[in-house]
XYZ file of C-alpha atoms in Angstrom:
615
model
C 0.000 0.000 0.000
C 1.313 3.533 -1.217
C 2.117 6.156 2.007
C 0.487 9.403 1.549
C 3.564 11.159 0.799
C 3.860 8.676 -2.070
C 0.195 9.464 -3.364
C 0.603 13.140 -2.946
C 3.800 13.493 -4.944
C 2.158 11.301 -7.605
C -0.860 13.132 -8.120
C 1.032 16.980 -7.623
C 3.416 16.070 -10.027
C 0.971 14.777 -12.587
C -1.322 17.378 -12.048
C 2.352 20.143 -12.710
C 3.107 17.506 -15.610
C -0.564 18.430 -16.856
C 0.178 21.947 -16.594
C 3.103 22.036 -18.247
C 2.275 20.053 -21.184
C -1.260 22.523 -21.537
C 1.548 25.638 -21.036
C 3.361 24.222 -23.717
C 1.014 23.557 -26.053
C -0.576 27.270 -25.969
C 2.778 28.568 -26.120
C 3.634 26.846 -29.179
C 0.070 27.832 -30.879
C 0.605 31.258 -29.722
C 4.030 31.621 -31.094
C 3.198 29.945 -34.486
C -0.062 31.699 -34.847
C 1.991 34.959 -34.397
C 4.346 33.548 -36.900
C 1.615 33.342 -39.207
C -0.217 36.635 -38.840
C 3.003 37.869 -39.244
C 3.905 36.964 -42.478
C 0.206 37.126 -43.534
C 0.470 40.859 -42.566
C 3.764 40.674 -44.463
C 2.745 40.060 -47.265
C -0.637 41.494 -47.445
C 1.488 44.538 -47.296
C 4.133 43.498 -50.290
C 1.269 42.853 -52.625
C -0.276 46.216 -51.869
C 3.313 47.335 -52.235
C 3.389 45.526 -55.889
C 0.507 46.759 -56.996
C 0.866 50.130 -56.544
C 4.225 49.913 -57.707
C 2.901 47.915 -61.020
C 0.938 50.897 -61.709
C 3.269 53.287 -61.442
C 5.669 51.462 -63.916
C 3.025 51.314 -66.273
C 1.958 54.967 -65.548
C 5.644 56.130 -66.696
C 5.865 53.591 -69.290
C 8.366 51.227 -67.453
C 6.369 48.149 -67.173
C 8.939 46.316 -68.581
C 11.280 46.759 -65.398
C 8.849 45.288 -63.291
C 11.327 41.635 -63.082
C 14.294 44.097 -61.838
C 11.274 45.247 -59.095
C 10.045 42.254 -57.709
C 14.105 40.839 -57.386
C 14.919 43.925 -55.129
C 11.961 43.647 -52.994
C 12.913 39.816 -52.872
C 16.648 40.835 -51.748
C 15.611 43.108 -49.152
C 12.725 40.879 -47.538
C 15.134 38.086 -46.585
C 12.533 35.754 -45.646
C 10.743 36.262 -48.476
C 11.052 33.133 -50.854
C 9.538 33.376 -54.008
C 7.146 36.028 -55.587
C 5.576 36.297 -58.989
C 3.129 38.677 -60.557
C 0.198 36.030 -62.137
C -1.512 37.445 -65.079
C -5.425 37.249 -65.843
C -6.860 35.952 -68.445
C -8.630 39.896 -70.237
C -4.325 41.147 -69.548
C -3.219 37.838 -71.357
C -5.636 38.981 -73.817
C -4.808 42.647 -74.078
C -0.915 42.201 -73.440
C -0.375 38.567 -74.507
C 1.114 35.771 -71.826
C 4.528 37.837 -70.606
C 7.298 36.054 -68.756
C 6.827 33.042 -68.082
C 6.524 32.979 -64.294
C 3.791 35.269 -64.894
C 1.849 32.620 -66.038
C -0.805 30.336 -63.820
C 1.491 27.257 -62.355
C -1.120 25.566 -59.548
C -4.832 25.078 -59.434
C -4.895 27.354 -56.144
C -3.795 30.735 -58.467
C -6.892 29.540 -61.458
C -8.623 29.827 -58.273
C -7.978 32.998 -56.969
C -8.232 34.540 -60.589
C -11.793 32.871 -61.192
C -13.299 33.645 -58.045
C -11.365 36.920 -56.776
C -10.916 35.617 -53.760
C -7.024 35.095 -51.597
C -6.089 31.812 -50.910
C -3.345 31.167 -47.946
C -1.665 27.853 -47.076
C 0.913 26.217 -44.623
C 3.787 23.980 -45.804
C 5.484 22.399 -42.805
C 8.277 19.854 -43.091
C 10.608 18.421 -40.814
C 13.486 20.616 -42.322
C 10.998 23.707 -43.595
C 8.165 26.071 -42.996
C 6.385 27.940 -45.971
C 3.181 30.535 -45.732
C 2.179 30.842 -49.251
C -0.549 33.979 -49.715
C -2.154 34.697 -53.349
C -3.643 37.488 -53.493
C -5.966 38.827 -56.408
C -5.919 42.602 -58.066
C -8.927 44.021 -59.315
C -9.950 46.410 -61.540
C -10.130 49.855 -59.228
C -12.164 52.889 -61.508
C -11.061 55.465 -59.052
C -8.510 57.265 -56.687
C -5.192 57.450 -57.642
C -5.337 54.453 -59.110
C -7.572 53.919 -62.350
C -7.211 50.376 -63.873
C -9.935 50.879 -66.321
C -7.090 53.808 -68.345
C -4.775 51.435 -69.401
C -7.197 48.144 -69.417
C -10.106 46.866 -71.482
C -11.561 45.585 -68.631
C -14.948 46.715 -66.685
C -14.769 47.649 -62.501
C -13.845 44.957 -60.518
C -12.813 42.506 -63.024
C -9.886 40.417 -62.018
C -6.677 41.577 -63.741
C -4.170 38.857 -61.804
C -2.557 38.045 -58.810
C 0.022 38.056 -56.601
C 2.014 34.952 -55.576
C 3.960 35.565 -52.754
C 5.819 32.460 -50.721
C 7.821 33.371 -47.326
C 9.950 31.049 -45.772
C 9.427 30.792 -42.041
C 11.981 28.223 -40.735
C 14.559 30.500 -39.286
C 10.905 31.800 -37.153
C 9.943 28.491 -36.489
C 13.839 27.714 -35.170
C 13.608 30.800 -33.181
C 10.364 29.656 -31.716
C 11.311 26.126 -30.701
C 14.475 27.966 -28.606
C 11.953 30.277 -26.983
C 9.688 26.930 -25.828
C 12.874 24.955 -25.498
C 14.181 28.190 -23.058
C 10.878 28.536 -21.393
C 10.270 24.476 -21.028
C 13.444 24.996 -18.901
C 12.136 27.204 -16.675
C 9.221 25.667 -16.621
C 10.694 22.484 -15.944
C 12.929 23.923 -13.057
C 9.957 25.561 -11.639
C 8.510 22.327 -11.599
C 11.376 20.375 -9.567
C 11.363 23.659 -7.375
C 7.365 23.108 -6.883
C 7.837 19.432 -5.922
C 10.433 20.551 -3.601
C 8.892 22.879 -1.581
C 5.631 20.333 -1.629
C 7.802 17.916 -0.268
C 9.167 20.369 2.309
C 5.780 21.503 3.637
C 3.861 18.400 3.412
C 7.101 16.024 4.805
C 6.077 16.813 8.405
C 2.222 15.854 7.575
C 2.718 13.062 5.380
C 5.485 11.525 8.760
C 2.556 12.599 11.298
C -0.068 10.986 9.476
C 2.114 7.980 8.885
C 3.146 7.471 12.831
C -0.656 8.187 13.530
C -1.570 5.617 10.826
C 0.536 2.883 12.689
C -0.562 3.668 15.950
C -4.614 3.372 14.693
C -3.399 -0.292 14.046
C -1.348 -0.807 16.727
C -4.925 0.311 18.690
C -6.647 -1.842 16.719
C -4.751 -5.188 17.833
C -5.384 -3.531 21.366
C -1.929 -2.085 22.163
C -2.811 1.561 23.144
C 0.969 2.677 23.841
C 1.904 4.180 21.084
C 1.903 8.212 20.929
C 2.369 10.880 17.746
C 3.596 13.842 17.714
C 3.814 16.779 15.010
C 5.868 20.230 15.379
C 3.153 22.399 13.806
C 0.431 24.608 15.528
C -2.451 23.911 12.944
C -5.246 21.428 12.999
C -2.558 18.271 12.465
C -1.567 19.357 16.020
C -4.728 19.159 17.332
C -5.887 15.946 15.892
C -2.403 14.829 17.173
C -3.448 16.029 21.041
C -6.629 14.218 20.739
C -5.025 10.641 19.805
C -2.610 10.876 22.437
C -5.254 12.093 25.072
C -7.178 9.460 23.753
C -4.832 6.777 24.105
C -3.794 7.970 27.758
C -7.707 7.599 28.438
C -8.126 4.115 27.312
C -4.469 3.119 28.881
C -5.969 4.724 32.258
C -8.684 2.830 32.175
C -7.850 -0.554 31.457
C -4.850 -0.268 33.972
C -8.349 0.562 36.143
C -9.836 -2.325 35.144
C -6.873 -4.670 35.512
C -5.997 -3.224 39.273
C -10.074 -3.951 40.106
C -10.072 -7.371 38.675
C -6.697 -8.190 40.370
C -8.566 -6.662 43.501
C -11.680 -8.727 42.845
C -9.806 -12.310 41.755
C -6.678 -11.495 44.090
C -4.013 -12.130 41.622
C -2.984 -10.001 38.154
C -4.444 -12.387 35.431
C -2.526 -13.138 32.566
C -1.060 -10.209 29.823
C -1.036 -10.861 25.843
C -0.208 -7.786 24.228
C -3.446 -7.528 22.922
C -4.889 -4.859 25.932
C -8.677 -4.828 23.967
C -9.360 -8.458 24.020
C -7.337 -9.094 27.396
C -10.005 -6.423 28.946
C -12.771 -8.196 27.051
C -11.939 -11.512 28.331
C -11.508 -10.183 31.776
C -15.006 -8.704 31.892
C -16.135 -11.716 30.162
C -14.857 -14.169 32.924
C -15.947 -11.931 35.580
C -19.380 -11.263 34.214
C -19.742 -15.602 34.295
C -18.184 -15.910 37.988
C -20.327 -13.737 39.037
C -23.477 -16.060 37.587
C -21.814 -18.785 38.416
C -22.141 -17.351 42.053
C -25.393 -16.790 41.725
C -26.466 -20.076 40.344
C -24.361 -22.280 42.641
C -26.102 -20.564 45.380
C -29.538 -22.018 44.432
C -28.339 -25.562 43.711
C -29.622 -28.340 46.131
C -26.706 -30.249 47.110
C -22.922 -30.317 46.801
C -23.181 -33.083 43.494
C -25.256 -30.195 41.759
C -22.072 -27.903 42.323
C -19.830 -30.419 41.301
C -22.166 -30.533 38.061
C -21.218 -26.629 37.805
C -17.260 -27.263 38.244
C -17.601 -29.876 35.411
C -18.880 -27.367 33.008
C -16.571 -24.742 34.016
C -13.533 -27.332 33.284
C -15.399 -28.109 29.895
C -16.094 -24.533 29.287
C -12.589 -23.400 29.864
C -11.546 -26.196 27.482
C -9.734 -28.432 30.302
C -9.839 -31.805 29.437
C -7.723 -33.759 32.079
C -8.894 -32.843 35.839
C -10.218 -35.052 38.969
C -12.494 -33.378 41.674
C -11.577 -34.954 45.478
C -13.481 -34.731 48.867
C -11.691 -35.008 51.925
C -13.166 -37.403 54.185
C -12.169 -36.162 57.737
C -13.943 -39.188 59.291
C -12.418 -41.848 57.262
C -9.239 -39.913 56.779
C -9.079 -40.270 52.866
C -9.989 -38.815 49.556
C -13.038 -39.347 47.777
C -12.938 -38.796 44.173
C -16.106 -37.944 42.984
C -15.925 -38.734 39.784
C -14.148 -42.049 39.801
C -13.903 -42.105 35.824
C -10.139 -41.107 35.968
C -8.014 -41.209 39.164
C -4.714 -38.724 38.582
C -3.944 -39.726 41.952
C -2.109 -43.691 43.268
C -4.515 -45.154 45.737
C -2.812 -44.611 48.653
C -4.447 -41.467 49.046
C -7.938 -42.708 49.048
C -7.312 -44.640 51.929
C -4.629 -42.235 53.904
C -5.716 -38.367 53.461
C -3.035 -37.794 55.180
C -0.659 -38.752 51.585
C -2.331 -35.959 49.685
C 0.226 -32.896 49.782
C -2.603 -30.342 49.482
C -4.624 -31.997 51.821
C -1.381 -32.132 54.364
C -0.084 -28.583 53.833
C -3.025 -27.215 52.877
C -1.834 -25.077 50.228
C -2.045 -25.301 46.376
C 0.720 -27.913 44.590
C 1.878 -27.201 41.651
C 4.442 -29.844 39.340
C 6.091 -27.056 37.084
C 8.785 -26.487 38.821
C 9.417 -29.867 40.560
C 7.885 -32.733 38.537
C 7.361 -34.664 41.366
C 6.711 -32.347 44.318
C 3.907 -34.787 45.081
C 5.360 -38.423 44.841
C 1.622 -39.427 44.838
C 0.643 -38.281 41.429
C 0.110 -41.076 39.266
C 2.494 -40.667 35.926
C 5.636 -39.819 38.597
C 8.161 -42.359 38.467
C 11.768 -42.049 39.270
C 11.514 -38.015 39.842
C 10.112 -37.321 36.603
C 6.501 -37.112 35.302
C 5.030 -37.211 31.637
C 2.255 -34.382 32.519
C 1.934 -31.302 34.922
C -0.283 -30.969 37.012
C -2.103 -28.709 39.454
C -4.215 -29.258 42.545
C -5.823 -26.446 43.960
C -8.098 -26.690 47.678
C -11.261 -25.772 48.212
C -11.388 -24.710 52.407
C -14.452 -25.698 54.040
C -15.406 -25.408 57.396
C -11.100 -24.047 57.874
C -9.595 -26.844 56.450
C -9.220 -28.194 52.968
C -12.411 -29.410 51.984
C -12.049 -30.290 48.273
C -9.458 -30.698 46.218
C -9.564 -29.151 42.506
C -6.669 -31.274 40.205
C -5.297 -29.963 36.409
C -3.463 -32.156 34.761
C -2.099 -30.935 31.687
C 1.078 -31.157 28.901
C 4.040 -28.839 29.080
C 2.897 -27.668 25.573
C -0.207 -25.966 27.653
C 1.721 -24.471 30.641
C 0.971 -20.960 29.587
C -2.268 -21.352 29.110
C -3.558 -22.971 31.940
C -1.024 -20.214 33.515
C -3.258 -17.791 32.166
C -6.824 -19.409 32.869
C -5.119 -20.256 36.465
C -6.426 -16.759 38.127
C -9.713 -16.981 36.758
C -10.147 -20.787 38.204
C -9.016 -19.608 41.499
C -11.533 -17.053 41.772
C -14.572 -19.282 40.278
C -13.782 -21.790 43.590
C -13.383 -18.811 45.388
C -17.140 -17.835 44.736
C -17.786 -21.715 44.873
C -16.345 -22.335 47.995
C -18.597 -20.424 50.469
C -21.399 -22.057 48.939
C -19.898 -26.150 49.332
C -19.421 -24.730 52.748
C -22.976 -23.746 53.474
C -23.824 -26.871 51.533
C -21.663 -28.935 53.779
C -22.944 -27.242 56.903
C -26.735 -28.461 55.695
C -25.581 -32.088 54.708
C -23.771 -32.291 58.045
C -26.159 -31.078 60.179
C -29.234 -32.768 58.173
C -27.122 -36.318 58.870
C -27.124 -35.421 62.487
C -30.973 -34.811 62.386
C -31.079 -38.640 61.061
C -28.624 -39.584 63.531
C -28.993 -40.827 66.936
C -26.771 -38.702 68.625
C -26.049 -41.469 71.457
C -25.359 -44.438 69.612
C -24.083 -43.012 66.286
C -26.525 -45.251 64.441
C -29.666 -43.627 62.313
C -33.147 -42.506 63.911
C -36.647 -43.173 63.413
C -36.922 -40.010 61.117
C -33.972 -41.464 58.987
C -36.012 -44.431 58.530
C -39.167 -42.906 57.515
C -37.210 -41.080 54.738
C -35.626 -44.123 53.271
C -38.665 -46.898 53.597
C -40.315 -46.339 50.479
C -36.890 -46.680 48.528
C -35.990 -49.691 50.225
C -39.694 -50.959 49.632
C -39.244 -49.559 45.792
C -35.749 -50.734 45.238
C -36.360 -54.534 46.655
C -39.330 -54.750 44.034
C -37.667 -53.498 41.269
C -34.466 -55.946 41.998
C -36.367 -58.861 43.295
C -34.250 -59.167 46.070
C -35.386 -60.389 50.028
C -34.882 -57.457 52.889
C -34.187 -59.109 56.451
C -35.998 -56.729 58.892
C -34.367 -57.440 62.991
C -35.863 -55.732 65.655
C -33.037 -56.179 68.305
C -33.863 -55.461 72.526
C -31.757 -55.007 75.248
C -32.925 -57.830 77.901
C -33.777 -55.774 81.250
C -32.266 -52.564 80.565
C -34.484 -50.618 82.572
C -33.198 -52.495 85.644
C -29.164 -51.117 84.761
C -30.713 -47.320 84.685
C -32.365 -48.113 87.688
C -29.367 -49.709 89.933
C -26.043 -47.928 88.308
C -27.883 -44.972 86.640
C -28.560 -43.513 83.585
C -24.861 -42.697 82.418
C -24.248 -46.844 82.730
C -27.243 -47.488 80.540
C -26.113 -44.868 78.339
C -22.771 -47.127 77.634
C -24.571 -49.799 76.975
C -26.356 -48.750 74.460
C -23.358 -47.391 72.994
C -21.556 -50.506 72.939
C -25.009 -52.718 71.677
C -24.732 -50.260 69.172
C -21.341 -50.988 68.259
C -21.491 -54.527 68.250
C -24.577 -54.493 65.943
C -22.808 -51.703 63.149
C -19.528 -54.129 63.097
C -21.293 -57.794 62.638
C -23.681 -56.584 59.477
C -22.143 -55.338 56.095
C -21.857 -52.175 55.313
C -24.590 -51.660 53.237
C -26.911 -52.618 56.044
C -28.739 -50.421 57.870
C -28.544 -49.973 61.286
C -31.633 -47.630 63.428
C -32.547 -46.919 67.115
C -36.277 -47.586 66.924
C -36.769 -46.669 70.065
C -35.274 -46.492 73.787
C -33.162 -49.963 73.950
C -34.680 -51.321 70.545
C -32.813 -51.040 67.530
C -33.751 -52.112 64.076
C -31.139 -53.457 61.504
C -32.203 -53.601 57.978
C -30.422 -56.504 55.995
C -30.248 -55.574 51.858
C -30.366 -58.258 49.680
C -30.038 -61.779 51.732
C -30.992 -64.868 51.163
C -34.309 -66.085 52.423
C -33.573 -67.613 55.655
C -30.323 -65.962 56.239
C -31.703 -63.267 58.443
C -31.799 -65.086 61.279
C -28.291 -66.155 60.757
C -27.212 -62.395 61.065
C -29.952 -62.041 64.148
C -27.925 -64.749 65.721
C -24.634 -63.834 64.915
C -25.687 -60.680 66.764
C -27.216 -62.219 69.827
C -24.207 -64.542 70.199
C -21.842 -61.160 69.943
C -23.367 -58.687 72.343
C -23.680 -62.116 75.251
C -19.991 -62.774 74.519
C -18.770 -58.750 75.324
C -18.161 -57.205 78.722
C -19.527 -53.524 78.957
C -17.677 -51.135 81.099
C -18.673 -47.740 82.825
C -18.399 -46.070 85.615
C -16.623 -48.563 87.636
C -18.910 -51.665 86.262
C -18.336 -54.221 84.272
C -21.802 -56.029 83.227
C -22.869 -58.705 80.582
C -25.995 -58.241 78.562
C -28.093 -59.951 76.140
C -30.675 -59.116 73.902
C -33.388 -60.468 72.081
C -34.500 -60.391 68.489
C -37.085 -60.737 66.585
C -36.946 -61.344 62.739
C -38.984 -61.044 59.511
C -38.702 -60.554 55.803
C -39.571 -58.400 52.926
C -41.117 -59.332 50.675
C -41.502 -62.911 51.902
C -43.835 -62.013 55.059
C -45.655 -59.480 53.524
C -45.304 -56.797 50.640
C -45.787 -54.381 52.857
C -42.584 -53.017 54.040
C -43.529 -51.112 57.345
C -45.838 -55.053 58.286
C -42.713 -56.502 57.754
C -40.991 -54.147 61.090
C -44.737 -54.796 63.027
C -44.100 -58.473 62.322
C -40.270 -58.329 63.597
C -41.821 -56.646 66.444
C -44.119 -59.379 66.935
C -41.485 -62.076 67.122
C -39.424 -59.849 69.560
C -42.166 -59.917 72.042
C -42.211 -63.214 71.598
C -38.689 -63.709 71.937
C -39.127 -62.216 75.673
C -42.225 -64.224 76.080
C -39.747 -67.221 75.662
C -37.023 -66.444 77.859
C -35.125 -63.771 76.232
C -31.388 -64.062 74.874
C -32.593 -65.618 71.780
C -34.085 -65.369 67.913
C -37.848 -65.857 67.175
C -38.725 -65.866 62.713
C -41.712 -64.332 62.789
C -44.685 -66.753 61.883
C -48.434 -65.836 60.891
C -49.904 -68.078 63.490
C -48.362 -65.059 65.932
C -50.375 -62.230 63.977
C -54.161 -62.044 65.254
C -54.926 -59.413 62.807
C -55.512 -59.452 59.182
C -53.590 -56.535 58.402
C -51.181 -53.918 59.655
């Protein structure tokens, strides 16, 4: 693309170039038009001359010197060329033919003596310029001269003509010096015309070229670059108003960058591209802020984990595991459990996660195996980066966010690293509050004594057990378990004493049935275990497995050391009835009949011990 110094010396100079041909030209017409008038008037004024000096020979009776005339007037006008006297046809008849240059030689001088009138022409050559003028004499019957004396003629007949040729080189020569001379200074006016454009317009056509270059550097978003221009016209104004302009928009996005830093607590990553890096900023701020908004309405932790699965996917992250700290258990729970990043150690000992130990973010760039723990490190060195970011809860690490990426992608998770950490800094208030609820929403199903689930915890979960046993076909033992005379301990060693024993039934029951077993206080010393998915009949092989457990332990509190039993009563669902909550009545049945027996021992529920029909 041409600058604008280029275009305006191109168009100046062919607009001089213009000129100068157009000067040219006219001056070239005017001198040969000049020329011409010139030697027209010439020899208008010869033939006049001629004529009256014709007369006068032929007045004094000298005609006959007329040759010797025309040769001195032909000597003394150097430029004149050739002239001739032409007679007519009424003085070829009066005086006969004469010399024989007076005679017609061209069609143009038959002309001029037929129709009377002059005839001029132009001869131009390469080597030679002619005017040629013939010019026709008429009979005059007055003044001083008085044709019709010496000719037979009438007024205004034609007597002949007057051939007169001048040569006009030498003028033409002279002419082309005068254009060559004034295309010289014409020419040096011209160079002197560019130069003094150039002069003027060089500090415009440099300002508008730095301005040019900063409008583009502005338009890939780098707003640094200033112009100036040592004039005091409107250039310098427009060249005020970029650079205030520029100091405006550099103002403000420093703003911007100092208030997002503020707002995300770390300067987010620079390209040099100020426009879009501002864009992107606002952009990721305007979507943690409704992240914020929606995580605050989600139901449960898994619907905020849905949320930090679209953020990873939204951010383009393709590798990443999400892990919750079980403080109970003392190990990490990934929630996912597609792809583990981590070696299983850590989902059994907590205690082996670096972020969960130090409780500060871990990051592989540096050392490739600052956590030996990460799956791909072997011998000090590791395939893939990663980073692992926590999540506090409650004042401890909580969750644990984990990047894994290539070295090729270092800068750009570097970039999008900022922006992550403020996202789970919105998050994280919220899997608090959400952890708070689930927490205390467990202990509201949780016997706070015993550590085993309540009444309300079972009302909640019936009708899935009753829906998922249908749907899978599968038998649910139902024990009601009692502690044999427990209302005599409170009564003799107190209420703290029956308190441990409870504690320790408790105990004994949660470690002698599997773990996905259900275990419930369904009332003061009764507790209900709910068996999924047995074998019909092999209820009361758990019942007694229990019995034979809690006789076989020593309970100690207080100073005391007792032995208790208890006494169960067993049923099944569906196999008793299809009625999940007739299935606990009849367990309750064969409890009481347990005691009615003895105690210490297991009673399967029968229908011969049901009186009613239905529950």
């Amino acid at each position: 693309m041409k600058s604008i110094k280029t275009r305006l010396l191109i168009r100046v100079s062919l607009l001089l170039v213009i000129l100068f041909i157009i000067n040219q030209i006219l001056e070239y017409k005017s001198f040969r038009e000049i020329n011409i008038y010139h030697a027209k008037n010439q020899s208008s004024i010869v033939a006049e001359m001629v004529r009256d000096s014709l007369t006068t020979l032929m007045d004094i009776g000298q005609i006959d010197k007329r040759e010797i005339f025309l040769k001195n007037i032909r000597m003394n006008k150097r430029n004149i060329e050739e002239i001739r006297v032409i007679r007519g046809e009424k003085v070829i008849k009066q005086f006969g033919k004469g010399n024989p240059y007076e005679q017609i030689r061209s069609p143009e001088e038959k002309m001029v003596l037929e129709t009377g009138e002059p005839f001029e022409k132009l001869e131009e050559s390469i080597d030679r310029v002619s005017y040629i003028l013939i010019i026709p004499y008429k009979a005059v019957p007055k003044g001083k001269i008085d044709c019709l004396k010496c000719h037979n003629v009438d007024a205004g007949d034609v007597l002949g003509a007057i051939y007169i040729k001048t040569d006009l080189t030498e003028i033409r020569a002279s002419s082309l010096q005068n254009l060559i001379g004034t295309s010289i200074v014409s020419l040096v006016i011209f160079i002197a015309t560019i130069f003094v454009i150039i002069k003027f317009f060089q500090p415009y056509t440099e300002f508008f070229s730095r301005l040019k270059k900063g409008l583009a550097r502005a338009k890939e978003g780098d707003f640094t670059k200033r112009v100036f221009i040592n004039t005091n016209d409107e250039a310098k104004e427009v060249a005020d108003t970029y650079n205030e302009t520029m100091d405006k928009l550099c103002n403000t996005l420093t703003s911007i960058e100092k208030k997002v830093s503020y707002l995300i607590g770390e300067t987010p990553g620079k390209s040099t591209n100020a426009l879009k890096d501002t864009y992107r900023i606002v952009d990721e701020l305007v979507k943690i802020y409704n992240l914020k908004k929606i995580v605050e309405k989600d139901a449960s932790k898994e619907d905020i984990y849905m949320r930090l699965r679209k953020l990873m996917r939204d951010m383009n992250i393709k590798k990443y595991s999400i892990y919750e700290v079980d403080y109970e258990k003392n190990r990490l729970i990934d929630i996912d459990e597609s792809v583990k990043w981590c070696k299983d150690v850590v989902f059994t000992n907590a205690d082996k996660c670096r972020v969960k130990r130090t409780g500060s973010e871990v990051i592989s760039e540096e050392y490739a195996c600052v956590c030996p723990n990460f799956i791909n490190c072997e011998d000090g060195e590791a395939e893939e980066l990663f980073s692992c970011i926590p999540i506090y809860v409650g004042g401890r690490v909580g969750i644990i966010l984990q990047l894994v990426y290539s070295r090729e992608e270092k800068e750009e998770i570097k970039h999008k690293m900022p922006f992550i950490e403020a996202y789970l800094r919105e998050v994280a208030p919220v899997i608090e509050a959400k952890s708070y609820m689930e927490k205390l929403r467990k202990q509201s199903l949780v016997d706070q004594l015993t550590g085993v689930y309540n009444r309300r915890f079972l009302e909640e979960l019936g009708p899935k057990i009753t829906a998922y046993a249908l749907r899978k076909n599968i038998v649910v033992g139902v024990l009601m378990v009692d502690v044999d005379y427990f209302k005599q301990v409170n009564d003799q060693y107190g209420h703290t004493v029956g308190d441990a024993v409870l504690k320790k039934v408790a105990s004994i029951i949660k470690n002698n049935v599997r773990q996905s077993d259900i275990v419930v206080r369904y009332g003061g010393e009764e507790f209900l275990v709910i068996a999924i998915d047995v074998q019909k009949g092999d209820s009361e092989k758990i019942a007694e497995k229990i019995r034979e457990k809690v006789e076989q332990s020593s309970i100690s509190a207080e100073g005391v050391t007792l032995k208790k039993t208890v006494s169960i009563g067993v049923s099944e669902f569906p196999v008793d009835s299809d009625k999940f909550w007739q299935c606990i009545k009849y367990a309750d049945i064969a409890l009481y009949k347990a005691k009615e027996e003895g105690r210490n021992r297991v009673v399967r529920f029968q229908h011969e011990m049901w009186e009613n029909e239905e529950y």
